[in-house]
Amino acid sequence: MRQIVLDTETTGLNPKSGDRVVEIGCVEIVNQVATGEIYHQYINPAKTLTEDNIKIHGITNEHLIDKPLFDEVADDFLAFIEDSSIIAHNASFDIGFLNFELEKLSKPKIAK
């Protein structure tokens, strides 16, 4: 059984108010054993992070300036997770943000 442990960092708490994903990290697990396969990507949110954002995750505007936009990484991210089960500490938050971004691109959403 393949599972993906997933975490995101964002610019805030609500994608509908303009907050965006700035980092995606995934670890592949097969039959309850980490395989060493990972997906990690910093993402330019196309907006300026606030000092409060930076205090939470430590990711700065300068670090993200040359990173790809979400639409540039969406296909690679979806290929990595495929149709695997997702494990996340706050799954509704992480998947909600990712699905908001995917829906804007008319890409398949992640099953909750």
mmCIF file with all atom_site columns, C-alpha atoms in Angstrom:
data_model
loop_
_atom_site.group_PDB
_atom_site.id
_atom_site.type_symbol
_atom_site.label_atom_id
_atom_site.label_alt_id
_atom_site.label_comp_id
_atom_site.label_asym_id
_atom_site.label_entity_id
_atom_site.label_seq_id
_atom_site.pdbx_PDB_ins_code
_atom_site.Cartn_x
_atom_site.Cartn_y
_atom_site.Cartn_z
_atom_site.occupancy
_atom_site.B_iso_or_equiv
_atom_site.pdbx_formal_charge
_atom_site.auth_seq_id
_atom_site.auth_comp_id
_atom_site.auth_asym_id
_atom_site.auth_atom_id
_atom_site.pdbx_PDB_model_num
ATOM 1   C CA . MET A 1 1   ? 0.000   0.000  0.000   1.00 0.00 ? 1   MET A CA 1
ATOM 2   C CA . ARG A 1 2   ? 1.416   3.381  -1.042  1.00 0.00 ? 2   ARG A CA 1
ATOM 3   C CA . GLN A 1 3   ? 0.845   6.409  1.159   1.00 0.00 ? 3   GLN A CA 1
ATOM 4   C CA . ILE A 1 4   ? 2.145   9.962  0.995   1.00 0.00 ? 4   ILE A CA 1
ATOM 5   C CA . VAL A 1 5   ? 2.969   11.968 4.110   1.00 0.00 ? 5   VAL A CA 1
ATOM 6   C CA . LEU A 1 6   ? 2.293   15.580 3.127   1.00 0.00 ? 6   LEU A CA 1
ATOM 7   C CA . ASP A 1 7   ? 2.852   19.008 4.631   1.00 0.00 ? 7   ASP A CA 1
ATOM 8   C CA . THR A 1 8   ? 2.527   22.530 3.295   1.00 0.00 ? 8   THR A CA 1
ATOM 9   C CA . GLU A 1 9   ? 3.511   26.013 4.351   1.00 0.00 ? 9   GLU A CA 1
ATOM 10  C CA . THR A 1 10  ? 1.345   28.948 3.324   1.00 0.00 ? 10  THR A CA 1
ATOM 11  C CA . THR A 1 11  ? 1.098   32.723 3.424   1.00 0.00 ? 11  THR A CA 1
ATOM 12  C CA . GLY A 1 12  ? -1.881  32.572 5.779   1.00 0.00 ? 12  GLY A CA 1
ATOM 13  C CA . LEU A 1 13  ? -4.956  30.634 6.771   1.00 0.00 ? 13  LEU A CA 1
ATOM 14  C CA . ASN A 1 14  ? -7.459  31.126 3.950   1.00 0.00 ? 14  ASN A CA 1
ATOM 15  C CA . PRO A 1 15  ? -6.859  30.599 0.231   1.00 0.00 ? 15  PRO A CA 1
ATOM 16  C CA . LYS A 1 16  ? -10.174 32.307 -0.581  1.00 0.00 ? 16  LYS A CA 1
ATOM 17  C CA . SER A 1 17  ? -8.815  35.546 0.881   1.00 0.00 ? 17  SER A CA 1
ATOM 18  C CA . GLY A 1 18  ? -5.678  35.367 -1.272  1.00 0.00 ? 18  GLY A CA 1
ATOM 19  C CA . ASP A 1 19  ? -3.363  33.238 0.849   1.00 0.00 ? 19  ASP A CA 1
ATOM 20  C CA . ARG A 1 20  ? -1.142  30.853 -1.127  1.00 0.00 ? 20  ARG A CA 1
ATOM 21  C CA . VAL A 1 21  ? 1.054   27.783 -0.756  1.00 0.00 ? 21  VAL A CA 1
ATOM 22  C CA . VAL A 1 22  ? 4.787   28.528 -0.448  1.00 0.00 ? 22  VAL A CA 1
ATOM 23  C CA . GLU A 1 23  ? 6.145   25.031 0.232   1.00 0.00 ? 23  GLU A CA 1
ATOM 24  C CA . ILE A 1 24  ? 5.076   21.434 -0.371  1.00 0.00 ? 24  ILE A CA 1
ATOM 25  C CA . GLY A 1 25  ? 6.860   18.493 1.184   1.00 0.00 ? 25  GLY A CA 1
ATOM 26  C CA . CYS A 1 26  ? 5.980   14.823 0.634   1.00 0.00 ? 26  CYS A CA 1
ATOM 27  C CA . VAL A 1 27  ? 7.494   11.516 1.725   1.00 0.00 ? 27  VAL A CA 1
ATOM 28  C CA . GLU A 1 28  ? 6.519   8.224  0.089   1.00 0.00 ? 28  GLU A CA 1
ATOM 29  C CA . ILE A 1 29  ? 5.668   5.251  2.321   1.00 0.00 ? 29  ILE A CA 1
ATOM 30  C CA . VAL A 1 30  ? 5.049   1.757  0.932   1.00 0.00 ? 30  VAL A CA 1
ATOM 31  C CA . ASN A 1 31  ? 3.773   -0.955 3.251   1.00 0.00 ? 31  ASN A CA 1
ATOM 32  C CA . GLN A 1 32  ? 4.439   1.326  6.229   1.00 0.00 ? 32  GLN A CA 1
ATOM 33  C CA . VAL A 1 33  ? 8.118   1.851  5.324   1.00 0.00 ? 33  VAL A CA 1
ATOM 34  C CA . ALA A 1 34  ? 9.602   5.110  4.034   1.00 0.00 ? 34  ALA A CA 1
ATOM 35  C CA . THR A 1 35  ? 11.122  4.447  0.610   1.00 0.00 ? 35  THR A CA 1
ATOM 36  C CA . GLY A 1 36  ? 13.414  7.475  0.457   1.00 0.00 ? 36  GLY A CA 1
ATOM 37  C CA . GLU A 1 37  ? 11.366  8.975  -2.395  1.00 0.00 ? 37  GLU A CA 1
ATOM 38  C CA . ILE A 1 38  ? 10.390  12.566 -1.674  1.00 0.00 ? 38  ILE A CA 1
ATOM 39  C CA . TYR A 1 39  ? 8.794   15.532 -3.350  1.00 0.00 ? 39  TYR A CA 1
ATOM 40  C CA . HIS A 1 40  ? 9.845   18.944 -2.091  1.00 0.00 ? 40  HIS A CA 1
ATOM 41  C CA . GLN A 1 41  ? 9.164   22.288 -3.702  1.00 0.00 ? 41  GLN A CA 1
ATOM 42  C CA . TYR A 1 42  ? 9.276   25.922 -2.680  1.00 0.00 ? 42  TYR A CA 1
ATOM 43  C CA . ILE A 1 43  ? 6.687   27.995 -4.559  1.00 0.00 ? 43  ILE A CA 1
ATOM 44  C CA . ASN A 1 44  ? 6.577   31.686 -5.365  1.00 0.00 ? 44  ASN A CA 1
ATOM 45  C CA . PRO A 1 45  ? 3.166   32.829 -4.060  1.00 0.00 ? 45  PRO A CA 1
ATOM 46  C CA . ALA A 1 46  ? 3.162   35.952 -6.272  1.00 0.00 ? 46  ALA A CA 1
ATOM 47  C CA . LYS A 1 47  ? 2.516   38.043 -3.184  1.00 0.00 ? 47  LYS A CA 1
ATOM 48  C CA . THR A 1 48  ? 4.617   39.516 -0.405  1.00 0.00 ? 48  THR A CA 1
ATOM 49  C CA . LEU A 1 49  ? 4.890   37.554 2.819   1.00 0.00 ? 49  LEU A CA 1
ATOM 50  C CA . THR A 1 50  ? 4.357   39.477 6.045   1.00 0.00 ? 50  THR A CA 1
ATOM 51  C CA . GLU A 1 51  ? 6.662   39.423 9.052   1.00 0.00 ? 51  GLU A CA 1
ATOM 52  C CA . ASP A 1 52  ? 4.053   37.261 10.816  1.00 0.00 ? 52  ASP A CA 1
ATOM 53  C CA . ASN A 1 53  ? 4.205   34.714 7.951   1.00 0.00 ? 53  ASN A CA 1
ATOM 54  C CA . ILE A 1 54  ? 7.989   34.624 8.115   1.00 0.00 ? 54  ILE A CA 1
ATOM 55  C CA . LYS A 1 55  ? 7.959   34.165 11.906  1.00 0.00 ? 55  LYS A CA 1
ATOM 56  C CA . ILE A 1 56  ? 5.775   31.055 11.524  1.00 0.00 ? 56  ILE A CA 1
ATOM 57  C CA . HIS A 1 57  ? 7.728   29.150 8.872   1.00 0.00 ? 57  HIS A CA 1
ATOM 58  C CA . GLY A 1 58  ? 10.987  31.050 8.409   1.00 0.00 ? 58  GLY A CA 1
ATOM 59  C CA . ILE A 1 59  ? 10.620  31.277 4.636   1.00 0.00 ? 59  ILE A CA 1
ATOM 60  C CA . THR A 1 60  ? 11.453  34.753 3.331   1.00 0.00 ? 60  THR A CA 1
ATOM 61  C CA . ASN A 1 61  ? 10.377  36.771 0.313   1.00 0.00 ? 61  ASN A CA 1
ATOM 62  C CA . GLU A 1 62  ? 13.979  36.775 -0.890  1.00 0.00 ? 62  GLU A CA 1
ATOM 63  C CA . HIS A 1 63  ? 14.083  32.977 -0.800  1.00 0.00 ? 63  HIS A CA 1
ATOM 64  C CA . LEU A 1 64  ? 10.908  32.631 -2.872  1.00 0.00 ? 64  LEU A CA 1
ATOM 65  C CA . ILE A 1 65  ? 11.553  35.297 -5.504  1.00 0.00 ? 65  ILE A CA 1
ATOM 66  C CA . ASP A 1 66  ? 13.130  32.914 -8.030  1.00 0.00 ? 66  ASP A CA 1
ATOM 67  C CA . LYS A 1 67  ? 10.967  29.893 -7.252  1.00 0.00 ? 67  LYS A CA 1
ATOM 68  C CA . PRO A 1 68  ? 8.341   28.586 -9.687  1.00 0.00 ? 68  PRO A CA 1
ATOM 69  C CA . LEU A 1 69  ? 4.669   29.503 -9.473  1.00 0.00 ? 69  LEU A CA 1
ATOM 70  C CA . PHE A 1 70  ? 2.199   26.787 -8.459  1.00 0.00 ? 70  PHE A CA 1
ATOM 71  C CA . ASP A 1 71  ? 1.010   26.266 -12.033 1.00 0.00 ? 71  ASP A CA 1
ATOM 72  C CA . GLU A 1 72  ? 4.594   25.365 -13.004 1.00 0.00 ? 72  GLU A CA 1
ATOM 73  C CA . VAL A 1 73  ? 4.835   22.558 -10.434 1.00 0.00 ? 73  VAL A CA 1
ATOM 74  C CA . ALA A 1 74  ? 1.256   21.254 -10.297 1.00 0.00 ? 74  ALA A CA 1
ATOM 75  C CA . ASP A 1 75  ? 1.732   18.416 -12.793 1.00 0.00 ? 75  ASP A CA 1
ATOM 76  C CA . ASP A 1 76  ? 4.927   17.143 -11.131 1.00 0.00 ? 76  ASP A CA 1
ATOM 77  C CA . PHE A 1 77  ? 3.243   17.280 -7.729  1.00 0.00 ? 77  PHE A CA 1
ATOM 78  C CA . LEU A 1 78  ? 0.178   15.379 -8.971  1.00 0.00 ? 78  LEU A CA 1
ATOM 79  C CA . ALA A 1 79  ? 2.393   12.780 -10.667 1.00 0.00 ? 79  ALA A CA 1
ATOM 80  C CA . PHE A 1 80  ? 4.245   12.203 -7.397  1.00 0.00 ? 80  PHE A CA 1
ATOM 81  C CA . ILE A 1 81  ? 1.162   11.708 -5.249  1.00 0.00 ? 81  ILE A CA 1
ATOM 82  C CA . GLU A 1 82  ? -0.806  9.836  -7.949  1.00 0.00 ? 82  GLU A CA 1
ATOM 83  C CA . ASP A 1 83  ? -3.886  8.309  -6.323  1.00 0.00 ? 83  ASP A CA 1
ATOM 84  C CA . SER A 1 84  ? -2.117  7.437  -3.058  1.00 0.00 ? 84  SER A CA 1
ATOM 85  C CA . SER A 1 85  ? -3.632  7.873  0.376   1.00 0.00 ? 85  SER A CA 1
ATOM 86  C CA . ILE A 1 86  ? -2.547  11.132 2.004   1.00 0.00 ? 86  ILE A CA 1
ATOM 87  C CA . ILE A 1 87  ? -1.355  11.363 5.588   1.00 0.00 ? 87  ILE A CA 1
ATOM 88  C CA . ALA A 1 88  ? -1.120  14.873 7.045   1.00 0.00 ? 88  ALA A CA 1
ATOM 89  C CA . HIS A 1 89  ? -1.205  16.425 10.502  1.00 0.00 ? 89  HIS A CA 1
ATOM 90  C CA . ASN A 1 90  ? -3.840  18.942 9.440   1.00 0.00 ? 90  ASN A CA 1
ATOM 91  C CA . ALA A 1 91  ? -5.081  17.293 6.255   1.00 0.00 ? 91  ALA A CA 1
ATOM 92  C CA . SER A 1 92  ? -8.147  19.463 5.729   1.00 0.00 ? 92  SER A CA 1
ATOM 93  C CA . PHE A 1 93  ? -5.974  22.596 5.835   1.00 0.00 ? 93  PHE A CA 1
ATOM 94  C CA . ASP A 1 94  ? -3.194  21.301 3.557   1.00 0.00 ? 94  ASP A CA 1
ATOM 95  C CA . ILE A 1 95  ? -5.478  19.572 1.063   1.00 0.00 ? 95  ILE A CA 1
ATOM 96  C CA . GLY A 1 96  ? -7.878  22.515 1.102   1.00 0.00 ? 96  GLY A CA 1
ATOM 97  C CA . PHE A 1 97  ? -5.090  24.872 0.030   1.00 0.00 ? 97  PHE A CA 1
ATOM 98  C CA . LEU A 1 98  ? -3.776  22.480 -2.605  1.00 0.00 ? 98  LEU A CA 1
ATOM 99  C CA . ASN A 1 99  ? -7.238  21.791 -3.999  1.00 0.00 ? 99  ASN A CA 1
ATOM 100 C CA . PHE A 1 100 ? -7.946  25.522 -4.204  1.00 0.00 ? 100 PHE A CA 1
ATOM 101 C CA . GLU A 1 101 ? -4.799  25.956 -6.330  1.00 0.00 ? 101 GLU A CA 1
ATOM 102 C CA . LEU A 1 102 ? -5.537  22.853 -8.427  1.00 0.00 ? 102 LEU A CA 1
ATOM 103 C CA . GLU A 1 103 ? -9.130  23.923 -9.075  1.00 0.00 ? 103 GLU A CA 1
ATOM 104 C CA . LYS A 1 104 ? -7.932  27.313 -10.384 1.00 0.00 ? 104 LYS A CA 1
ATOM 105 C CA . LEU A 1 105 ? -5.876  25.386 -12.947 1.00 0.00 ? 105 LEU A CA 1
ATOM 106 C CA . SER A 1 106 ? -8.692  22.944 -13.816 1.00 0.00 ? 106 SER A CA 1
ATOM 107 C CA . LYS A 1 107 ? -6.541  20.100 -12.490 1.00 0.00 ? 107 LYS A CA 1
ATOM 108 C CA . PRO A 1 108 ? -7.871  17.060 -10.623 1.00 0.00 ? 108 PRO A CA 1
ATOM 109 C CA . LYS A 1 109 ? -8.464  17.665 -6.935  1.00 0.00 ? 109 LYS A CA 1
ATOM 110 C CA . ILE A 1 110 ? -6.966  15.538 -4.173  1.00 0.00 ? 110 ILE A CA 1
ATOM 111 C CA . ALA A 1 111 ? -9.502  13.219 -2.541  1.00 0.00 ? 111 ALA A CA 1
ATOM 112 C CA . LYS A 1 112 ? -10.122 14.007 1.109   1.00 0.00 ? 112 LYS A CA 1
#
